[in-house]
mmCIF file with all atom_site columns, C-alpha atoms in Angstrom:
data_model
loop_
_atom_site.group_PDB
_atom_site.id
_atom_site.type_symbol
_atom_site.label_atom_id
_atom_site.label_alt_id
_atom_site.label_comp_id
_atom_site.label_asym_id
_atom_site.label_entity_id
_atom_site.label_seq_id
_atom_site.pdbx_PDB_ins_code
_atom_site.Cartn_x
_atom_site.Cartn_y
_atom_site.Cartn_z
_atom_site.occupancy
_atom_site.B_iso_or_equiv
_atom_site.pdbx_formal_charge
_atom_site.auth_seq_id
_atom_site.auth_comp_id
_atom_site.auth_asym_id
_atom_site.auth_atom_id
_atom_site.pdbx_PDB_model_num
ATOM 1   C CA . MET Q 1 1   ? 64.862 15.398  -31.103 1.00 0.00 ? 1   MET Q CA 1
ATOM 2   C CA . SER Q 1 2   ? 62.957 16.533  -28.139 1.00 0.00 ? 2   SER Q CA 1
ATOM 3   C CA . ARG Q 1 3   ? 60.724 15.768  -25.990 1.00 0.00 ? 3   ARG Q CA 1
ATOM 4   C CA . LEU Q 1 4   ? 57.526 16.579  -27.292 1.00 0.00 ? 4   LEU Q CA 1
ATOM 5   C CA . LEU Q 1 5   ? 58.852 15.129  -31.140 1.00 0.00 ? 5   LEU Q CA 1
ATOM 6   C CA . VAL Q 1 6   ? 59.151 12.504  -29.731 1.00 0.00 ? 6   VAL Q CA 1
ATOM 7   C CA . CYS Q 1 7   ? 56.075 11.968  -27.653 1.00 0.00 ? 7   CYS Q CA 1
ATOM 8   C CA . CYS Q 1 8   ? 53.985 12.768  -30.597 1.00 0.00 ? 8   CYS Q CA 1
ATOM 9   C CA . LEU Q 1 9   ? 56.053 10.193  -32.518 1.00 0.00 ? 9   LEU Q CA 1
ATOM 10  C CA . ILE Q 1 10  ? 54.747 7.296   -30.772 1.00 0.00 ? 10  ILE Q CA 1
ATOM 11  C CA . VAL Q 1 11  ? 51.704 8.234   -30.065 1.00 0.00 ? 11  VAL Q CA 1
ATOM 12  C CA . ALA Q 1 12  ? 51.356 8.614   -34.660 1.00 0.00 ? 12  ALA Q CA 1
ATOM 13  C CA . ILE Q 1 13  ? 52.956 5.177   -34.389 1.00 0.00 ? 13  ILE Q CA 1
ATOM 14  C CA . ALA Q 1 14  ? 50.697 4.154   -32.070 1.00 0.00 ? 14  ALA Q CA 1
ATOM 15  C CA . ALA Q 1 15  ? 47.576 5.345   -33.399 1.00 0.00 ? 15  ALA Q CA 1
ATOM 16  C CA . THR Q 1 16  ? 48.781 3.844   -37.330 1.00 0.00 ? 16  THR Q CA 1
ATOM 17  C CA . GLY Q 1 17  ? 49.372 1.029   -35.577 1.00 0.00 ? 17  GLY Q CA 1
ATOM 18  C CA . ALA Q 1 18  ? 45.394 0.955   -33.885 1.00 0.00 ? 18  ALA Q CA 1
ATOM 19  C CA . LEU Q 1 19  ? 44.865 1.469   -37.935 1.00 0.00 ? 19  LEU Q CA 1
ATOM 20  C CA . VAL Q 1 20  ? 46.265 -0.631  -39.524 1.00 0.00 ? 20  VAL Q CA 1
ATOM 21  C CA . ILE Q 1 21  ? 44.346 -3.650  -37.015 1.00 0.00 ? 21  ILE Q CA 1
ATOM 22  C CA . THR Q 1 22  ? 41.566 -2.009  -36.330 1.00 0.00 ? 22  THR Q CA 1
ATOM 23  C CA . SER Q 1 23  ? 40.693 -2.204  -40.255 1.00 0.00 ? 23  SER Q CA 1
ATOM 24  C CA . ILE Q 1 24  ? 42.133 -5.662  -40.260 1.00 0.00 ? 24  ILE Q CA 1
ATOM 25  C CA . VAL Q 1 25  ? 39.584 -6.540  -37.132 1.00 0.00 ? 25  VAL Q CA 1
ATOM 26  C CA . ALA Q 1 26  ? 36.496 -4.455  -39.335 1.00 0.00 ? 26  ALA Q CA 1
ATOM 27  C CA . PHE Q 1 27  ? 37.247 -5.838  -41.985 1.00 0.00 ? 27  PHE Q CA 1
ATOM 28  C CA . PRO Q 1 28  ? 38.003 -9.153  -42.337 1.00 0.00 ? 28  PRO Q CA 1
ATOM 29  C CA . GLU Q 1 29  ? 37.975 -10.542 -45.935 1.00 0.00 ? 29  GLU Q CA 1
ATOM 30  C CA . ARG Q 1 30  ? 34.632 -13.516 -46.003 1.00 0.00 ? 30  ARG Q CA 1
ATOM 31  C CA . PRO Q 1 31  ? 34.135 -15.282 -49.094 1.00 0.00 ? 31  PRO Q CA 1
ATOM 32  C CA . GLY Q 1 32  ? 30.555 -14.107 -50.965 1.00 0.00 ? 32  GLY Q CA 1
ATOM 33  C CA . PRO Q 1 33  ? 28.283 -16.032 -53.123 1.00 0.00 ? 33  PRO Q CA 1
ATOM 34  C CA . PRO Q 1 34  ? 30.023 -15.685 -56.570 1.00 0.00 ? 34  PRO Q CA 1
ATOM 35  C CA . PRO Q 1 35  ? 28.150 -14.123 -58.907 1.00 0.00 ? 35  PRO Q CA 1
ATOM 36  C CA . GLY Q 1 36  ? 25.254 -14.228 -60.999 1.00 0.00 ? 36  GLY Q CA 1
ATOM 37  C CA . ASN Q 1 37  ? 24.208 -17.165 -58.694 1.00 0.00 ? 37  ASN Q CA 1
ATOM 38  C CA . PRO Q 1 38  ? 20.341 -15.772 -57.924 1.00 0.00 ? 38  PRO Q CA 1
ATOM 39  C CA . GLY Q 1 39  ? 19.177 -19.152 -55.794 1.00 0.00 ? 39  GLY Q CA 1
ATOM 40  C CA . ILE Q 1 40  ? 21.516 -17.631 -52.223 1.00 0.00 ? 40  ILE Q CA 1
ATOM 41  C CA . PRO Q 1 41  ? 20.966 -14.510 -51.099 1.00 0.00 ? 41  PRO Q CA 1
ATOM 42  C CA . PRO Q 1 42  ? 23.536 -12.510 -50.402 1.00 0.00 ? 42  PRO Q CA 1
ATOM 43  C CA . GLY Q 1 43  ? 24.999 -11.968 -47.464 1.00 0.00 ? 43  GLY Q CA 1
ATOM 44  C CA . PRO Q 1 44  ? 24.193 -9.301  -43.810 1.00 0.00 ? 44  PRO Q CA 1
ATOM 45  C CA . PRO Q 1 45  ? 24.381 -5.615  -44.172 1.00 0.00 ? 45  PRO Q CA 1
ATOM 46  C CA . PRO Q 1 46  ? 27.616 -3.914  -43.096 1.00 0.00 ? 46  PRO Q CA 1
ATOM 47  C CA . ASN Q 1 47  ? 28.712 -3.397  -39.558 1.00 0.00 ? 47  ASN Q CA 1
ATOM 48  C CA . VAL Q 1 48  ? 27.706 0.997   -39.440 1.00 0.00 ? 48  VAL Q CA 1
ATOM 49  C CA . GLN Q 1 49  ? 29.908 0.563   -35.785 1.00 0.00 ? 49  GLN Q CA 1
ATOM 50  C CA . ALA Q 1 50  ? 32.882 -1.074  -37.523 1.00 0.00 ? 50  ALA Q CA 1
ATOM 51  C CA . VAL Q 1 51  ? 32.599 2.039   -39.543 1.00 0.00 ? 51  VAL Q CA 1
ATOM 52  C CA . ALA Q 1 52  ? 32.170 4.511   -37.406 1.00 0.00 ? 52  ALA Q CA 1
ATOM 53  C CA . VAL Q 1 53  ? 35.160 3.403   -35.385 1.00 0.00 ? 53  VAL Q CA 1
ATOM 54  C CA . ILE Q 1 54  ? 37.678 3.030   -39.015 1.00 0.00 ? 54  ILE Q CA 1
ATOM 55  C CA . VAL Q 1 55  ? 36.139 6.791   -39.423 1.00 0.00 ? 55  VAL Q CA 1
ATOM 56  C CA . LEU Q 1 56  ? 37.615 7.735   -35.370 1.00 0.00 ? 56  LEU Q CA 1
ATOM 57  C CA . VAL Q 1 57  ? 41.449 5.792   -35.446 1.00 0.00 ? 57  VAL Q CA 1
ATOM 58  C CA . THR Q 1 58  ? 41.301 7.307   -39.211 1.00 0.00 ? 58  THR Q CA 1
ATOM 59  C CA . GLY Q 1 59  ? 41.127 10.259  -37.795 1.00 0.00 ? 59  GLY Q CA 1
ATOM 60  C CA . VAL Q 1 60  ? 43.574 9.928   -34.714 1.00 0.00 ? 60  VAL Q CA 1
ATOM 61  C CA . PHE Q 1 61  ? 45.829 8.707   -37.119 1.00 0.00 ? 61  PHE Q CA 1
ATOM 62  C CA . VAL Q 1 62  ? 45.824 12.217  -39.623 1.00 0.00 ? 62  VAL Q CA 1
ATOM 63  C CA . LEU Q 1 63  ? 45.860 14.692  -35.882 1.00 0.00 ? 63  LEU Q CA 1
ATOM 64  C CA . SER Q 1 64  ? 49.032 12.344  -34.523 1.00 0.00 ? 64  SER Q CA 1
ATOM 65  C CA . TRP Q 1 65  ? 50.832 12.123  -37.758 1.00 0.00 ? 65  TRP Q CA 1
ATOM 66  C CA . LEU Q 1 66  ? 50.280 16.502  -37.890 1.00 0.00 ? 66  LEU Q CA 1
ATOM 67  C CA . ALA Q 1 67  ? 51.027 16.961  -34.716 1.00 0.00 ? 67  ALA Q CA 1
ATOM 68  C CA . VAL Q 1 68  ? 54.654 15.196  -35.594 1.00 0.00 ? 68  VAL Q CA 1
ATOM 69  C CA . LEU Q 1 69  ? 54.725 17.701  -39.070 1.00 0.00 ? 69  LEU Q CA 1
ATOM 70  C CA . VAL Q 1 70  ? 54.254 20.626  -36.375 1.00 0.00 ? 70  VAL Q CA 1
ATOM 71  C CA . ALA Q 1 71  ? 56.544 19.353  -33.755 1.00 0.00 ? 71  ALA Q CA 1
ATOM 72  C CA . PHE Q 1 72  ? 58.632 18.999  -36.493 1.00 0.00 ? 72  PHE Q CA 1
ATOM 73  C CA . ALA Q 1 73  ? 58.945 22.199  -37.679 1.00 0.00 ? 73  ALA Q CA 1
ATOM 74  C CA . ARG Q 1 74  ? 59.163 24.006  -34.780 1.00 0.00 ? 74  ARG Q CA 1
ATOM 75  C CA . ASP Q 1 75  ? 62.383 22.065  -33.686 1.00 0.00 ? 75  ASP Q CA 1
ATOM 76  C CA . GLN Q 1 76  ? 63.415 23.044  -37.335 1.00 0.00 ? 76  GLN Q CA 1
ATOM 77  C CA . ILE Q 1 77  ? 62.958 26.459  -36.934 1.00 0.00 ? 77  ILE Q CA 1
ATOM 78  C CA . LEU Q 1 78  ? 63.682 26.977  -32.625 1.00 0.00 ? 78  LEU Q CA 1
ATOM 79  C CA . ARG Q 1 79  ? 68.004 25.107  -33.807 1.00 0.00 ? 79  ARG Q CA 1
ATOM 80  C CA . ARG Q 1 80  ? 68.697 27.931  -36.610 1.00 0.00 ? 80  ARG Q CA 1
ATOM 81  C CA . LEU Q 1 81  ? 67.224 30.425  -34.395 1.00 0.00 ? 81  LEU Q CA 1
ATOM 82  C CA . GLY Q 1 82  ? 69.562 28.608  -31.671 1.00 0.00 ? 82  GLY Q CA 1
ATOM 83  C CA . GLU Q 1 83  ? 72.446 28.643  -34.631 1.00 0.00 ? 83  GLU Q CA 1
ATOM 84  C CA . GLY Q 1 84  ? 71.870 32.556  -35.185 1.00 0.00 ? 84  GLY Q CA 1
ATOM 85  C CA . GLY Q 1 85  ? 74.202 33.328  -32.865 1.00 0.00 ? 85  GLY Q CA 1
ATOM 86  C CA . ASP Q 1 86  ? 74.402 36.050  -30.563 1.00 0.00 ? 86  ASP Q CA 1
ATOM 87  C CA . PRO Q 1 87  ? 72.582 36.100  -28.218 1.00 0.00 ? 87  PRO Q CA 1
ATOM 88  C CA . GLU Q 1 88  ? 72.111 39.913  -27.445 1.00 0.00 ? 88  GLU Q CA 1
ATOM 89  C CA . ARG Q 1 89  ? 71.269 40.818  -30.860 1.00 0.00 ? 89  ARG Q CA 1
ATOM 90  C CA . MET Q 1 90  ? 67.316 37.922  -30.823 1.00 0.00 ? 90  MET Q CA 1
ATOM 91  C CA . ARG Q 1 91  ? 66.759 40.032  -27.446 1.00 0.00 ? 91  ARG Q CA 1
ATOM 92  C CA . GLU Q 1 92  ? 67.097 43.507  -28.909 1.00 0.00 ? 92  GLU Q CA 1
ATOM 93  C CA . LEU Q 1 93  ? 64.907 42.525  -32.051 1.00 0.00 ? 93  LEU Q CA 1
ATOM 94  C CA . LEU Q 1 94  ? 62.611 41.161  -28.954 1.00 0.00 ? 94  LEU Q CA 1
ATOM 95  C CA . THR Q 1 95  ? 62.328 43.585  -27.881 1.00 0.00 ? 95  THR Q CA 1
ATOM 96  C CA . GLU Q 1 96  ? 61.958 46.232  -30.434 1.00 0.00 ? 96  GLU Q CA 1
ATOM 97  C CA . VAL Q 1 97  ? 58.747 43.810  -32.209 1.00 0.00 ? 97  VAL Q CA 1
ATOM 98  C CA . ARG Q 1 98  ? 57.310 43.472  -28.022 1.00 0.00 ? 98  ARG Q CA 1
ATOM 99  C CA . ALA Q 1 99  ? 57.675 47.455  -28.820 1.00 0.00 ? 99  ALA Q CA 1
ATOM 100 C CA . GLU Q 1 100 ? 56.351 48.546  -31.688 1.00 0.00 ? 100 GLU Q CA 1
ATOM 101 C CA . LEU Q 1 101 ? 52.441 46.127  -30.196 1.00 0.00 ? 101 LEU Q CA 1
ATOM 102 C CA . ALA Q 1 102 ? 53.116 47.751  -27.665 1.00 0.00 ? 102 ALA Q CA 1
ATOM 103 C CA . THR Q 1 103 ? 52.720 51.474  -29.594 1.00 0.00 ? 103 THR Q CA 1
ATOM 104 C CA . ASP Q 1 104 ? 50.365 49.840  -31.407 1.00 0.00 ? 104 ASP Q CA 1
ATOM 105 C CA . ARG Q 1 105 ? 48.540 48.591  -28.395 1.00 0.00 ? 105 ARG Q CA 1
ATOM 106 C CA . GLU Q 1 106 ? 48.469 52.583  -27.047 1.00 0.00 ? 106 GLU Q CA 1
ATOM 107 C CA . ARG Q 1 107 ? 47.069 54.172  -30.973 1.00 0.00 ? 107 ARG Q CA 1
ATOM 108 C CA . GLU Q 1 108 ? 44.354 51.496  -31.486 1.00 0.00 ? 108 GLU Q CA 1
ATOM 109 C CA . TRP Q 1 109 ? 42.613 51.995  -27.597 1.00 0.00 ? 109 TRP Q CA 1
ATOM 110 C CA . GLN Q 1 110 ? 43.365 55.663  -28.640 1.00 0.00 ? 110 GLN Q CA 1
ATOM 111 C CA . MET Q 1 111 ? 41.247 55.235  -31.050 1.00 0.00 ? 111 MET Q CA 1
ATOM 112 C CA . ILE Q 1 112 ? 38.282 53.427  -29.092 1.00 0.00 ? 112 ILE Q CA 1
ATOM 113 C CA . ALA Q 1 113 ? 38.487 56.602  -27.272 1.00 0.00 ? 113 ALA Q CA 1
ATOM 114 C CA . GLU Q 1 114 ? 37.936 58.955  -29.539 1.00 0.00 ? 114 GLU Q CA 1
ATOM 115 C CA . ARG Q 1 115 ? 35.137 57.032  -30.755 1.00 0.00 ? 115 ARG Q CA 1
ATOM 116 C CA . LEU Q 1 116 ? 33.639 56.489  -27.287 1.00 0.00 ? 116 LEU Q CA 1
ATOM 117 C CA . ALA Q 1 117 ? 33.251 60.589  -27.277 1.00 0.00 ? 117 ALA Q CA 1
ATOM 118 C CA . GLU Q 1 118 ? 31.720 60.855  -30.285 1.00 0.00 ? 118 GLU Q CA 1
ATOM 119 C CA . TYR Q 1 119 ? 29.321 58.322  -28.786 1.00 0.00 ? 119 TYR Q CA 1
ATOM 120 C CA . GLY Q 1 120 ? 29.232 60.047  -25.229 1.00 0.00 ? 120 GLY Q CA 1
ATOM 121 C CA . GLU Q 1 121 ? 28.101 63.699  -27.318 1.00 0.00 ? 121 GLU Q CA 1
ATOM 122 C CA . GLN Q 1 122 ? 26.033 62.216  -29.811 1.00 0.00 ? 122 GLN Q CA 1
ATOM 123 C CA . ARG Q 1 123 ? 24.029 61.066  -27.180 1.00 0.00 ? 123 ARG Q CA 1
ATOM 124 C CA . GLU Q 1 124 ? 24.185 64.115  -25.691 1.00 0.00 ? 124 GLU Q CA 1
ATOM 125 C CA . THR Q 1 125 ? 22.775 66.020  -28.106 1.00 0.00 ? 125 THR Q CA 1
ATOM 126 C CA . ASP Q 1 126 ? 19.745 63.460  -28.957 1.00 0.00 ? 126 ASP Q CA 1
ATOM 127 C CA . GLY Q 1 127 ? 19.078 63.689  -25.229 1.00 0.00 ? 127 GLY Q CA 1
ATOM 128 C CA . TYR Q 1 128 ? 19.157 67.695  -25.588 1.00 0.00 ? 128 TYR Q CA 1
ATOM 129 C CA . LEU Q 1 129 ? 17.118 67.821  -28.399 1.00 0.00 ? 129 LEU Q CA 1
ATOM 130 C CA . ASN Q 1 130 ? 14.837 64.828  -26.997 1.00 0.00 ? 130 ASN Q CA 1
ATOM 131 C CA . GLY Q 1 131 ? 14.141 67.029  -23.841 1.00 0.00 ? 131 GLY Q CA 1
ATOM 132 C CA . MET Q 1 132 ? 13.262 69.696  -26.209 1.00 0.00 ? 132 MET Q CA 1
ATOM 133 C CA . ARG Q 1 133 ? 10.981 68.407  -28.744 1.00 0.00 ? 133 ARG Q CA 1
ATOM 134 C CA . MET Q 1 134 ? 8.685  66.744  -25.063 1.00 0.00 ? 134 MET Q CA 1
ATOM 135 C CA . GLY Q 1 135 ? 9.161  70.368  -24.027 1.00 0.00 ? 135 GLY Q CA 1
ATOM 136 C CA . ALA Q 1 136 ? 7.263  71.392  -27.266 1.00 0.00 ? 136 ALA Q CA 1
ATOM 137 C CA . GLY Q 1 137 ? 4.604  70.328  -26.126 1.00 0.00 ? 137 GLY Q CA 1
ATOM 138 C CA . GLY Q 1 138 ? 2.030  70.654  -29.432 1.00 0.00 ? 138 GLY Q CA 1
ATOM 139 C CA . GLN Q 1 139 ? 4.203  72.692  -32.199 1.00 0.00 ? 139 GLN Q CA 1
ATOM 140 C CA . SER Q 1 140 ? 5.995  70.904  -34.570 1.00 0.00 ? 140 SER Q CA 1
ATOM 141 C CA . ALA Q 1 141 ? 9.444  69.863  -33.763 1.00 0.00 ? 141 ALA Q CA 1
ATOM 142 C CA . GLU Q 1 142 ? 10.981 70.912  -37.069 1.00 0.00 ? 142 GLU Q CA 1
ATOM 143 C CA . GLU Q 1 143 ? 9.821  74.961  -35.955 1.00 0.00 ? 143 GLU Q CA 1
ATOM 144 C CA . ASN Q 1 144 ? 11.569 74.738  -33.298 1.00 0.00 ? 144 ASN Q CA 1
ATOM 145 C CA . VAL Q 1 145 ? 14.171 72.164  -32.283 1.00 0.00 ? 145 VAL Q CA 1
ATOM 146 C CA . ARG Q 1 146 ? 17.359 72.003  -35.126 1.00 0.00 ? 146 ARG Q CA 1
ATOM 147 C CA . SER Q 1 147 ? 20.411 70.156  -34.544 1.00 0.00 ? 147 SER Q CA 1
ATOM 148 C CA . LEU Q 1 148 ? 23.335 72.064  -33.196 1.00 0.00 ? 148 LEU Q CA 1
ATOM 149 C CA . ARG Q 1 149 ? 25.527 70.157  -35.429 1.00 0.00 ? 149 ARG Q CA 1
ATOM 150 C CA . ARG Q 1 150 ? 25.175 66.920  -38.026 1.00 0.00 ? 150 ARG Q CA 1
ATOM 151 C CA . PRO Q 1 151 ? 25.369 63.734  -36.997 1.00 0.00 ? 151 PRO Q CA 1
ATOM 152 C CA . PRO Q 1 152 ? 29.036 62.019  -37.849 1.00 0.00 ? 152 PRO Q CA 1
ATOM 153 C CA . THR Q 1 153 ? 29.477 60.411  -40.912 1.00 0.00 ? 153 THR Q CA 1
ATOM 154 C CA . PRO Q 1 154 ? 29.516 56.515  -40.243 1.00 0.00 ? 154 PRO Q CA 1
ATOM 155 C CA . ARG Q 1 155 ? 32.560 55.029  -40.859 1.00 0.00 ? 155 ARG Q CA 1
#
């Protein structure tokens, strides 16, 4: 068992104890009036602060046991990888995965650079056409200024 699993297990057991103690303290069994006795007023209203504490402790309880499950699964995966045998083969696999990730990252950066270049050209053309329209003065813009190319299709 790893240290992470042991620590998570200790916290989970403590959270379980805290939940049991809090539920006993927050909701003690009080005998109420017998049903059907109209002469006795009902008991005091429920303690809302106790309910809030119970909700908080229950959240810690659930999260701590979830952490135990995740740590246990992690330990099992690491043990299976360790039993897999050859550490050299594992290094080769990791190197291949890293190379594939680097290739994918480079391809994505290249696509982004191409899109930025298209955007820059489009902005430059728009600026040129705006300048020509402003210089045309009172004449209609459609007669004097025509777009050199179609705008790129949206992706």
